[in-house]
């Protein structure tokens, strides 16, 4: 979603864009200026397209905002749940699968998460979506720990510890240096799941993030 939107200027006057182009522009506007910036005329100006072109792809602004929420649900909630279900031989390896989300924007878009949470302050409907997503994510994290033998009470506590720490990172818009954060990963894993990662688990984790210790 963050890739550069294709240059419209060279297109002929009959070109209307596409649903993806309009959604990309809405995504960028949401991240840059918040939901109040996601309006049809400013998006048309951004894209150098006519306002009427929008209606070939979306019924109205409400439908476009719904598409942004669909994107957020699929990318952030959907991918986080998939990571909780990913193969792991140990709970510490499973925890590293979760941490992948916090380091890979393709898995979990922290900027979009911040923007949607900010949007929820202005909308009860979006706040309800946030609350639903929070519960789905917490349930998935708790199930991970139950799968590895934790009782339900501790699984719930560990899930909340992981999730609230990460939401704190997002809310604070932390720009922690990658090397610093990577150095903290083993301690986070041990804190979150009660088991330190093995050297092999850490090496595989670092390798998939192209990080050299």
GROMACS .gro file of N, CA, C and O in nm, residues 43-166:
model
  496
   43UNK      N    1  -0.896   1.368  -0.285
   43UNK     CA    2  -0.835   1.249  -0.343
   43UNK      C    3  -0.828   1.260  -0.495
   43UNK      O    4  -0.728   1.222  -0.557
   44UNK      N    5  -0.935   1.313  -0.556
   44UNK     CA    6  -0.934   1.333  -0.701
   44UNK      C    7  -0.824   1.429  -0.742
   44UNK      O    8  -0.752   1.406  -0.841
   45UNK      N    9  -0.805   1.534  -0.664
   45UNK     CA   10  -0.700   1.631  -0.693
   45UNK      C   11  -0.563   1.566  -0.678
   45UNK      O   12  -0.472   1.588  -0.759
   46UNK      N   13  -0.546   1.486  -0.575
   46UNK     CA   14  -0.421   1.415  -0.551
   46UNK      C   15  -0.386   1.326  -0.670
   46UNK      O   16  -0.270   1.313  -0.709
   47UNK      N   17  -0.488   1.263  -0.727
   47UNK     CA   18  -0.468   1.168  -0.836
   47UNK      C   19  -0.477   1.232  -0.975
   47UNK      O   20  -0.455   1.165  -1.075
   48UNK      N   21  -0.514   1.360  -0.980
   48UNK     CA   22  -0.534   1.429  -1.107
   48UNK      C   23  -0.642   1.358  -1.190
   48UNK      O   24  -0.628   1.337  -1.310
   49UNK      N   25  -0.749   1.320  -1.121
   49UNK     CA   26  -0.863   1.257  -1.185
   49UNK      C   27  -0.988   1.338  -1.155
   49UNK      O   28  -0.992   1.417  -1.060
   50UNK      N   29  -1.092   1.317  -1.235
   50UNK     CA   30  -1.216   1.387  -1.209
   50UNK      C   31  -1.286   1.326  -1.087
   50UNK      O   32  -1.271   1.207  -1.058
   51UNK      N   33  -1.363   1.409  -1.019
   51UNK     CA   34  -1.436   1.362  -0.902
   51UNK      C   35  -1.534   1.251  -0.940
   51UNK      O   36  -1.554   1.156  -0.864
   52UNK      N   37  -1.595   1.264  -1.058
   52UNK     CA   38  -1.694   1.165  -1.100
   52UNK      C   39  -1.630   1.028  -1.126
   52UNK      O   40  -1.700   0.926  -1.120
   53UNK      N   41  -1.499   1.025  -1.152
   53UNK     CA   42  -1.432   0.897  -1.175
   53UNK      C   43  -1.443   0.806  -1.053
   53UNK      O   44  -1.447   0.683  -1.066
   54UNK      N   45  -1.444   0.866  -0.936
   54UNK     CA   46  -1.452   0.791  -0.812
   54UNK      C   47  -1.572   0.697  -0.811
   54UNK      O   48  -1.564   0.582  -0.763
   55UNK      N   49  -1.685   0.744  -0.866
   55UNK     CA   50  -1.811   0.671  -0.854
   55UNK      C   51  -1.819   0.550  -0.948
   55UNK      O   52  -1.916   0.473  -0.940
   56UNK      N   53  -1.719   0.530  -1.030
   56UNK     CA   54  -1.711   0.407  -1.107
   56UNK      C   55  -1.669   0.289  -1.018
   56UNK      O   56  -1.692   0.173  -1.053
   57UNK      N   57  -1.609   0.321  -0.905
   57UNK     CA   58  -1.550   0.216  -0.822
   57UNK      C   59  -1.610   0.207  -0.682
   57UNK      O   60  -1.609   0.101  -0.621
   58UNK      N   61  -1.661   0.318  -0.632
   58UNK     CA   62  -1.719   0.321  -0.498
   58UNK      C   63  -1.851   0.398  -0.502
   58UNK      O   64  -1.863   0.500  -0.570
   59UNK      N   65  -1.948   0.348  -0.427
   59UNK     CA   66  -2.079   0.412  -0.424
   59UNK      C   67  -2.069   0.552  -0.365
   59UNK      O   68  -2.133   0.647  -0.414
   60UNK      N   69  -1.992   0.566  -0.257
   60UNK     CA   70  -1.979   0.694  -0.189
   60UNK      C   71  -1.859   0.687  -0.095
   60UNK      O   72  -1.788   0.586  -0.090
   61UNK      N   73  -1.835   0.794  -0.022
   61UNK     CA   74  -1.722   0.800   0.071
   61UNK      C   75  -1.733   0.692   0.178
   61UNK      O   76  -1.631   0.634   0.218
   62UNK      N   77  -1.853   0.666   0.222
   62UNK     CA   78  -1.873   0.564   0.326
   62UNK      C   79  -1.821   0.428   0.280
   62UNK      O   80  -1.758   0.355   0.358
   63UNK      N   81  -1.846   0.395   0.154
   63UNK     CA   82  -1.798   0.267   0.102
   63UNK      C   83  -1.645   0.265   0.096
   63UNK      O   84  -1.582   0.162   0.123
   64UNK      N   85  -1.585   0.377   0.060
   64UNK     CA   86  -1.439   0.386   0.057
   64UNK      C   87  -1.381   0.368   0.197
   64UNK      O   88  -1.283   0.294   0.216
   65UNK      N   89  -1.442   0.432   0.296
   65UNK     CA   90  -1.396   0.415   0.434
   65UNK      C   91  -1.412   0.270   0.479
   65UNK      O   92  -1.327   0.217   0.551
   66UNK      N   93  -1.519   0.206   0.435
   66UNK     CA   94  -1.537   0.065   0.466
   66UNK      C   95  -1.427  -0.020   0.406
   66UNK      O   96  -1.381  -0.117   0.468
   67UNK      N   97  -1.382   0.015   0.285
   67UNK     CA   98  -1.273  -0.059   0.221
   67UNK      C   99  -1.143  -0.042   0.299
   67UNK      O  100  -1.062  -0.136   0.308
   68UNK      N  101  -1.121   0.077   0.355
   68UNK     CA  102  -1.002   0.098   0.438
   68UNK      C  103  -1.007   0.010   0.563
   68UNK      O  104  -0.905  -0.048   0.603
   69UNK      N  105  -1.124   0.000   0.623
   69UNK     CA  106  -1.138  -0.087   0.740
   69UNK      C  107  -1.120  -0.233   0.703
   69UNK      O  108  -1.060  -0.310   0.779
   70UNK      N  109  -1.169  -0.272   0.585
   70UNK     CA  110  -1.148  -0.410   0.540
   70UNK      C  111  -0.999  -0.440   0.524
   70UNK      O  112  -0.952  -0.549   0.562
   71UNK      N  113  -0.927  -0.344   0.468
   71UNK     CA  114  -0.782  -0.359   0.452
   71UNK      C  115  -0.715  -0.377   0.587
   71UNK      O  116  -0.630  -0.466   0.606
   72UNK      N  117  -0.754  -0.294   0.683
   72UNK     CA  118  -0.697  -0.301   0.818
   72UNK      C  119  -0.727  -0.435   0.884
   72UNK      O  120  -0.639  -0.497   0.943
   73UNK      N  121  -0.853  -0.483   0.873
   73UNK     CA  122  -0.890  -0.611   0.932
   73UNK      C  123  -0.808  -0.725   0.871
   73UNK      O  124  -0.755  -0.811   0.944
   74UNK      N  125  -0.800  -0.727   0.740
   74UNK     CA  126  -0.731  -0.836   0.672
   74UNK      C  127  -0.582  -0.836   0.703
   74UNK      O  128  -0.524  -0.941   0.732
   75UNK      N  129  -0.522  -0.718   0.697
   75UNK     CA  130  -0.377  -0.712   0.713
   75UNK      C  131  -0.336  -0.728   0.858
   75UNK      O  132  -0.248  -0.810   0.889
   76UNK      N  133  -0.394  -0.654   0.948
   76UNK     CA  134  -0.346  -0.655   1.085
   76UNK      C  135  -0.406  -0.767   1.169
   76UNK      O  136  -0.333  -0.848   1.227
   77UNK      N  137  -0.537  -0.774   1.175
   77UNK     CA  138  -0.598  -0.881   1.254
   77UNK      C  139  -0.576  -1.017   1.187
   77UNK      O  140  -0.535  -1.113   1.252
   78UNK      N  141  -0.602  -1.024   1.057
   78UNK     CA  142  -0.588  -1.151   0.986
   78UNK      C  143  -0.448  -1.208   0.993
   78UNK      O  144  -0.428  -1.327   1.024
   79UNK      N  145  -0.349  -1.124   0.969
   79UNK     CA  146  -0.210  -1.173   0.970
   79UNK      C  147  -0.162  -1.208   1.111
   79UNK      O  148  -0.086  -1.304   1.129
   80UNK      N  149  -0.204  -1.130   1.210
   80UNK     CA  150  -0.164  -1.163   1.346
   80UNK      C  151  -0.219  -1.300   1.387
   80UNK      O  152  -0.147  -1.382   1.446
   81UNK      N  153  -0.344  -1.324   1.354
   81UNK     CA  154  -0.403  -1.455   1.387
   81UNK      C  155  -0.329  -1.567   1.314
   81UNK      O  156  -0.299  -1.672   1.373
   82UNK      N  157  -0.296  -1.545   1.188
   82UNK     CA  158  -0.220  -1.646   1.112
   82UNK      C  159  -0.085  -1.674   1.178
   82UNK      O  160  -0.041  -1.790   1.183
   83UNK      N  161  -0.021  -1.570   1.229
   83UNK     CA  162   0.109  -1.590   1.294
   83UNK      C  163   0.096  -1.668   1.424
   83UNK      O  164   0.185  -1.745   1.460
   84UNK      N  165  -0.015  -1.651   1.493
   84UNK     CA  166  -0.034  -1.730   1.616
   84UNK      C  167  -0.052  -1.878   1.584
   84UNK      O  168  -0.027  -1.964   1.669
   85UNK      N  169  -0.096  -1.907   1.463
   85UNK     CA  170  -0.122  -2.045   1.422
   85UNK      C  171  -0.007  -2.106   1.343
   85UNK      O  172  -0.014  -2.223   1.304
   86UNK      N  173   0.097  -2.027   1.317
   86UNK     CA  174   0.210  -2.075   1.237
   86UNK      C  175   0.284  -2.188   1.310
   86UNK      O  176   0.286  -2.194   1.434
   87UNK      N  177   0.347  -2.274   1.233
   87UNK     CA  178   0.418  -2.387   1.292
   87UNK      C  179   0.531  -2.340   1.384
   87UNK      O  180   0.605  -2.248   1.352
   88UNK      N  181   0.542  -2.404   1.498
   88UNK     CA  182   0.651  -2.377   1.593
   88UNK      C  183   0.672  -2.502   1.678
   88UNK      O  184   0.575  -2.566   1.719
   89UNK      N  185   0.797  -2.535   1.703
   89UNK     CA  186   0.828  -2.652   1.784
   89UNK      C  187   0.828  -2.623   1.933
   89UNK      O  188   0.827  -2.714   2.014
   90UNK      N  189   0.832  -2.496   1.968
   90UNK     CA  190   0.835  -2.457   2.110
   90UNK      C  191   0.758  -2.327   2.126
   90UNK      O  192   0.734  -2.254   2.030
   91UNK      N  193   0.723  -2.296   2.251
   91UNK     CA  194   0.650  -2.172   2.276
   91UNK      C  195   0.738  -2.051   2.247
   91UNK      O  196   0.688  -1.947   2.202
   92UNK      N  197   0.868  -2.062   2.268
   92UNK     CA  198   0.957  -1.949   2.238
   92UNK      C  199   0.965  -1.925   2.087
   92UNK      O  200   0.968  -1.810   2.042
   93UNK      N  201   0.966  -2.032   2.010
   93UNK     CA  202   0.965  -2.016   1.864
   93UNK      C  203   0.833  -1.956   1.818
   93UNK      O  204   0.829  -1.871   1.728
   94UNK      N  205   0.724  -1.998   1.881
   94UNK     CA  206   0.593  -1.941   1.850
   94UNK      C  207   0.591  -1.792   1.881
   94UNK      O  208   0.532  -1.712   1.807
   95UNK      N  209   0.657  -1.755   1.991
   95UNK     CA  210   0.662  -1.614   2.028
   95UNK      C  211   0.739  -1.532   1.925
   95UNK      O  212   0.702  -1.420   1.890
   96UNK      N  213   0.845  -1.590   1.871
   96UNK     CA  214   0.922  -1.521   1.766
   96UNK      C  215   0.839  -1.505   1.640
   96UNK      O  216   0.854  -1.405   1.568
   97UNK      N  217   0.751  -1.601   1.613
   97UNK     CA  218   0.659  -1.586   1.499
   97UNK      C  219   0.570  -1.464   1.518
   97UNK      O  220   0.540  -1.391   1.422
   98UNK      N  221   0.525  -1.441   1.640
   98UNK     CA  222   0.442  -1.324   1.670
   98UNK      C  223   0.523  -1.196   1.653
   98UNK      O  224   0.476  -1.097   1.594
   99UNK      N  225   0.645  -1.197   1.701
   99UNK     CA  226   0.729  -1.077   1.694
   99UNK      C  227   0.760  -1.040   1.549
   99UNK      O  228   0.784  -0.922   1.518
  100UNK      N  229   0.753  -1.137   1.459
  100UNK     CA  230   0.767  -1.105   1.317
  100UNK      C  231   0.670  -0.994   1.276
  100UNK      O  232   0.703  -0.907   1.195
  101UNK      N  233   0.549  -0.997   1.332
  101UNK     CA  234   0.448  -0.896   1.297
  101UNK      C  235   0.496  -0.755   1.329
  101UNK      O  236   0.469  -0.661   1.255
  102UNK      N  237   0.565  -0.741   1.441
  102UNK     CA  238   0.604  -0.608   1.484
  102UNK      C  239   0.722  -0.554   1.403
  102UNK      O  240   0.750  -0.434   1.408
  103UNK      N  241   0.789  -0.641   1.330
  103UNK     CA  242   0.907  -0.600   1.254
  103UNK      C  243   0.887  -0.603   1.103
  103UNK      O  244   0.975  -0.558   1.029
  104UNK      N  245   0.773  -0.656   1.057
  104UNK     CA  246   0.749  -0.671   0.914
  104UNK      C  247   0.619  -0.599   0.876
  104UNK      O  248   0.510  -0.651   0.900
  105UNK      N  249   0.628  -0.480   0.818
  105UNK     CA  250   0.507  -0.405   0.781
  105UNK      C  251   0.414  -0.480   0.687
  105UNK      O  252   0.294  -0.454   0.686
  106UNK      N  253   0.468  -0.574   0.610
  106UNK     CA  254   0.382  -0.652   0.521
  106UNK      C  255   0.289  -0.745   0.601
  106UNK      O  256   0.184  -0.786   0.551
  107UNK      N  257   0.329  -0.778   0.723
  107UNK     CA  258   0.247  -0.862   0.810
  107UNK      C  259   0.154  -0.779   0.897
  107UNK      O  260   0.038  -0.817   0.919
  108UNK      N  261   0.206  -0.670   0.950
  108UNK     CA  262   0.127  -0.587   1.041
  108UNK      C  263   0.168  -0.442   1.019
  108UNK      O  264   0.284  -0.405   1.039
  109UNK      N  265   0.073  -0.361   0.976
  109UNK     CA  266   0.099  -0.222   0.940
  109UNK      C  267   0.075  -0.133   1.062
  109UNK      O  268  -0.039  -0.096   1.092
  110UNK      N  269   0.182  -0.099   1.132
  110UNK     CA  270   0.169  -0.020   1.255
  110UNK      C  271   0.116   0.119   1.228
  110UNK      O  272   0.039   0.174   1.308
  111UNK      N  273   0.153   0.178   1.115
  111UNK     CA  274   0.104   0.313   1.082
  111UNK      C  275  -0.046   0.311   1.057
  111UNK      O  276  -0.119   0.401   1.100
  112UNK      N  277  -0.093   0.208   0.990
  112UNK     CA  278  -0.237   0.195   0.966
  112UNK      C  279  -0.309   0.169   1.098
  112UNK      O  280  -0.418   0.223   1.121
  113UNK      N  281  -0.248   0.088   1.184
  113UNK     CA  282  -0.308   0.061   1.315
  113UNK      C  283  -0.326   0.191   1.394
  113UNK      O  284  -0.433   0.216   1.453
  114UNK      N  285  -0.223   0.273   1.395
  114UNK     CA  286  -0.230   0.401   1.467
  114UNK      C  287  -0.339   0.490   1.407
  114UNK      O  288  -0.417   0.553   1.480
  115UNK      N  289  -0.346   0.494   1.273
  115UNK     CA  290  -0.443   0.580   1.206
  115UNK      C  291  -0.586   0.534   1.235
  115UNK      O  292  -0.674   0.618   1.259
  116UNK      N  293  -0.610   0.404   1.235
  116UNK     CA  294  -0.745   0.354   1.260
  116UNK      C  295  -0.784   0.378   1.406
  116UNK      O  296  -0.898   0.415   1.438
  117UNK      N  297  -0.689   0.360   1.498
  117UNK     CA  298  -0.718   0.387   1.639
  117UNK      C  299  -0.746   0.536   1.662
  117UNK      O  300  -0.833   0.572   1.742
  118UNK      N  301  -0.676   0.621   1.591
  118UNK     CA  302  -0.703   0.765   1.600
  118UNK      C  303  -0.841   0.796   1.544
  118UNK      O  304  -0.916   0.877   1.600
  119UNK      N  305  -0.874   0.733   1.434
  119UNK     CA  306  -1.006   0.748   1.371
  119UNK      C  307  -1.116   0.707   1.467
  119UNK      O  308  -1.222   0.771   1.474
  120UNK      N  309  -1.094   0.604   1.546
  120UNK     CA  310  -1.197   0.552   1.636
  120UNK      C  311  -1.239   0.654   1.742
  120UNK      O  312  -1.350   0.644   1.797
  121UNK      N  313  -1.154   0.751   1.769
  121UNK     CA  314  -1.189   0.856   1.866
  121UNK      C  315  -1.307   0.938   1.814
  121UNK      O  316  -1.386   0.992   1.892
  122UNK      N  317  -1.321   0.945   1.681
  122UNK     CA  318  -1.427   1.025   1.618
  122UNK      C  319  -1.548   0.942   1.580
  122UNK      O  320  -1.649   0.999   1.536
  123UNK      N  321  -1.541   0.810   1.593
  123UNK     CA  322  -1.649   0.725   1.542
  123UNK      C  323  -1.676   0.609   1.637
  123UNK      O  324  -1.589   0.526   1.661
  124UNK      N  325  -1.799   0.603   1.686
  124UNK     CA  326  -1.837   0.490   1.772
  124UNK      C  327  -1.833   0.359   1.696
  124UNK      O  328  -1.799   0.254   1.752
  125UNK      N  329  -1.868   0.363   1.567
  125UNK     CA  330  -1.866   0.241   1.486
  125UNK      C  331  -1.725   0.186   1.471
  125UNK      O  332  -1.702   0.065   1.481
  126UNK      N  333  -1.630   0.276   1.448
  126UNK     CA  334  -1.491   0.232   1.434
  126UNK      C  335  -1.436   0.187   1.570
  126UNK      O  336  -1.361   0.089   1.578
  127UNK      N  337  -1.476   0.253   1.676
  127UNK     CA  338  -1.436   0.209   1.809
  127UNK      C  339  -1.486   0.067   1.836
  127UNK      O  340  -1.413  -0.016   1.893
  128UNK      N  341  -1.607   0.037   1.792
  128UNK     CA  342  -1.660  -0.099   1.808
  128UNK      C  343  -1.577  -0.199   1.728
  128UNK      O  344  -1.553  -0.312   1.774
  129UNK      N  345  -1.530  -0.159   1.610
  129UNK     CA  346  -1.443  -0.245   1.529
  129UNK      C  347  -1.310  -0.269   1.599
  129UNK      O  348  -1.255  -0.380   1.596
  130UNK      N  349  -1.256  -0.165   1.660
  130UNK     CA  350  -1.130  -0.177   1.735
  130UNK      C  351  -1.147  -0.275   1.850
  130UNK      O  352  -1.064  -0.364   1.872
  131UNK      N  353  -1.255  -0.260   1.925
  131UNK     CA  354  -1.279  -0.347   2.040
  131UNK      C  355  -1.295  -0.493   1.995
  131UNK      O  356  -1.244  -0.585   2.060
  132UNK      N  357  -1.363  -0.513   1.883
  132UNK     CA  358  -1.380  -0.648   1.830
  132UNK      C  359  -1.245  -0.708   1.788
  132UNK      O  360  -1.214  -0.823   1.820
  133UNK      N  361  -1.164  -0.627   1.719
  133UNK     CA  362  -1.033  -0.674   1.674
  133UNK      C  363  -0.942  -0.703   1.792
  133UNK      O  364  -0.870  -0.804   1.793
  134UNK      N  365  -0.943  -0.616   1.893
  134UNK     CA  366  -0.862  -0.640   2.012
  134UNK      C  367  -0.894  -0.775   2.074
  134UNK      O  368  -0.803  -0.851   2.111
  135UNK      N  369  -1.023  -0.806   2.085
  135UNK     CA  370  -1.062  -0.932   2.147
  135UNK      C  371  -1.023  -1.051   2.061
  135UNK      O  372  -0.976  -1.153   2.114
  136UNK      N  373  -1.039  -1.039   1.929
  136UNK     CA  374  -0.999  -1.148   1.840
  136UNK      C  375  -0.849  -1.175   1.850
  136UNK      O  376  -0.805  -1.290   1.854
  137UNK      N  377  -0.771  -1.069   1.857
  137UNK     CA  378  -0.625  -1.084   1.864
  137UNK      C  379  -0.584  -1.143   1.999
  137UNK      O  380  -0.497  -1.231   2.004
  138UNK      N  381  -0.645  -1.094   2.107
  138UNK     CA  382  -0.614  -1.148   2.239
  138UNK      C  383  -0.652  -1.295   2.250
  138UNK      O  384  -0.578  -1.376   2.306
  139UNK      N  385  -0.768  -1.330   2.195
  139UNK     CA  386  -0.811  -1.471   2.197
  139UNK      C  387  -0.712  -1.559   2.122
  139UNK      O  388  -0.679  -1.670   2.168
  140UNK      N  389  -0.664  -1.511   2.008
  140UNK     CA  390  -0.569  -1.589   1.929
  140UNK      C  391  -0.437  -1.608   2.003
  140UNK      O  392  -0.378  -1.717   2.002
  141UNK      N  393  -0.391  -1.503   2.068
  141UNK     CA  394  -0.268  -1.513   2.145
  141UNK      C  395  -0.284  -1.609   2.263
  141UNK      O  396  -0.196  -1.690   2.292
  142UNK      N  397  -0.398  -1.601   2.330
  142UNK     CA  398  -0.423  -1.692   2.443
  142UNK      C  399  -0.427  -1.837   2.396
  142UNK      O  400  -0.372  -1.927   2.463
  143UNK      N  401  -0.489  -1.861   2.282
  143UNK     CA  402  -0.497  -1.998   2.229
  143UNK      C  403  -0.357  -2.053   2.200
  143UNK      O  404  -0.333  -2.174   2.216
  144UNK      N  405  -0.268  -1.966   2.157
  144UNK     CA  406  -0.129  -2.009   2.132
  144UNK      C  407  -0.070  -2.067   2.261
  144UNK      O  408  -0.011  -2.175   2.260
  145UNK      N  409  -0.085  -1.996   2.371
  145UNK     CA  410  -0.027  -2.042   2.497
  145UNK      C  411  -0.097  -2.168   2.549
  145UNK      O  412  -0.032  -2.257   2.605
  146UNK      N  413  -0.227  -2.175   2.529
  146UNK     CA  414  -0.299  -2.296   2.570
  146UNK      C  415  -0.249  -2.416   2.490
  146UNK      O  416  -0.233  -2.526   2.544
  147UNK      N  417  -0.219  -2.392   2.362
  147UNK     CA  418  -0.167  -2.500   2.278
  147UNK      C  419  -0.036  -2.555   2.332
  147UNK      O  420  -0.005  -2.673   2.314
  148UNK      N  421   0.040  -2.469   2.398
  148UNK     CA  422   0.169  -2.512   2.453
  148UNK      C  423   0.161  -2.543   2.603
  148UNK      O  424   0.262  -2.543   2.672
  149UNK      N  425   0.039  -2.567   2.652
  149UNK     CA  426   0.025  -2.621   2.786
  149UNK      C  427  -0.004  -2.524   2.898
  149UNK      O  428  -0.013  -2.565   3.015
  150UNK      N  429  -0.021  -2.395   2.866
  150UNK     CA  430  -0.055  -2.299   2.971
  150UNK      C  431  -0.201  -2.314   3.011
  150UNK      O  432  -0.287  -2.345   2.927
  151UNK      N  433  -0.231  -2.290   3.139
  151UNK     CA  434  -0.371  -2.288   3.178
  151UNK      C  435  -0.434  -2.158   3.128
  151UNK      O  436  -0.365  -2.063   3.091
  152UNK      N  437  -0.566  -2.153   3.126
  152UNK     CA  438  -0.637  -2.042   3.065
  152UNK      C  439  -0.606  -1.908   3.133
  152UNK      O  440  -0.596  -1.805   3.066
  153UNK      N  441  -0.592  -1.909   3.264
  153UNK     CA  442  -0.565  -1.784   3.337
  153UNK      C  443  -0.431  -1.725   3.294
  153UNK      O  444  -0.424  -1.606   3.259
  154UNK      N  445  -0.326  -1.806   3.295
  154UNK     CA  446  -0.195  -1.753   3.258
  154UNK      C  447  -0.187  -1.724   3.108
  154UNK      O  448  -0.118  -1.630   3.066
  155UNK      N  449  -0.258  -1.802   3.028
  155UNK     CA  450  -0.260  -1.776   2.884
  155UNK      C  451  -0.319  -1.638   2.858
  155UNK      O  452  -0.269  -1.561   2.774
  156UNK      N  453  -0.424  -1.604   2.931
  156UNK     CA  454  -0.487  -1.473   2.917
  156UNK      C  455  -0.392  -1.362   2.960
  156UNK      O  456  -0.378  -1.259   2.892
  157UNK      N  457  -0.323  -1.381   3.072
  157UNK     CA  458  -0.231  -1.279   3.123
  157UNK      C  459  -0.115  -1.259   3.026
  157UNK      O  460  -0.076  -1.145   2.995
  158UNK      N  461  -0.058  -1.368   2.977
  158UNK     CA  462   0.053  -1.357   2.883
  158UNK      C  463   0.008  -1.290   2.753
  158UNK      O  464   0.080  -1.206   2.697
  159UNK      N  465  -0.110  -1.326   2.704
  159UNK     CA  466  -0.162  -1.264   2.582
  159UNK      C  467  -0.175  -1.114   2.600
  159UNK      O  468  -0.135  -1.035   2.512
  160UNK      N  469  -0.229  -1.072   2.712
  160UNK     CA  470  -0.247  -0.928   2.737
  160UNK      C  471  -0.113  -0.857   2.753
  160UNK      O  472  -0.097  -0.742   2.708
  161UNK      N  473  -0.018  -0.922   2.814
  161UNK     CA  474   0.114  -0.862   2.830
  161UNK      C  475   0.178  -0.834   2.694
  161UNK      O  476   0.228  -0.724   2.669
  162UNK      N  477   0.174  -0.933   2.607
  162UNK     CA  478   0.230  -0.917   2.472
  162UNK      C  479   0.158  -0.805   2.397
  162UNK      O  480   0.220  -0.714   2.342
  163UNK      N  481   0.027  -0.814   2.396
  163UNK     CA  482  -0.052  -0.725   2.312
  163UNK      C  483  -0.047  -0.580   2.361
  163UNK      O  484  -0.029  -0.487   2.282
  164UNK      N  485  -0.059  -0.560   2.490
  164UNK     CA  486  -0.058  -0.424   2.543
  164UNK      C  487   0.079  -0.358   2.528
  164UNK      O  488   0.087  -0.237   2.506
  165UNK      N  489   0.185  -0.437   2.537
  165UNK     CA  490   0.319  -0.381   2.512
  165UNK      C  491   0.328  -0.331   2.368
  165UNK      O  492   0.374  -0.219   2.341
  166UNK      N  493   0.281  -0.412   2.273
  166UNK     CA  494   0.293  -0.372   2.133
  166UNK      C  495   0.202  -0.254   2.100
  166UNK      O  496   0.242  -0.164   2.026
   0.00000   0.00000   0.00000
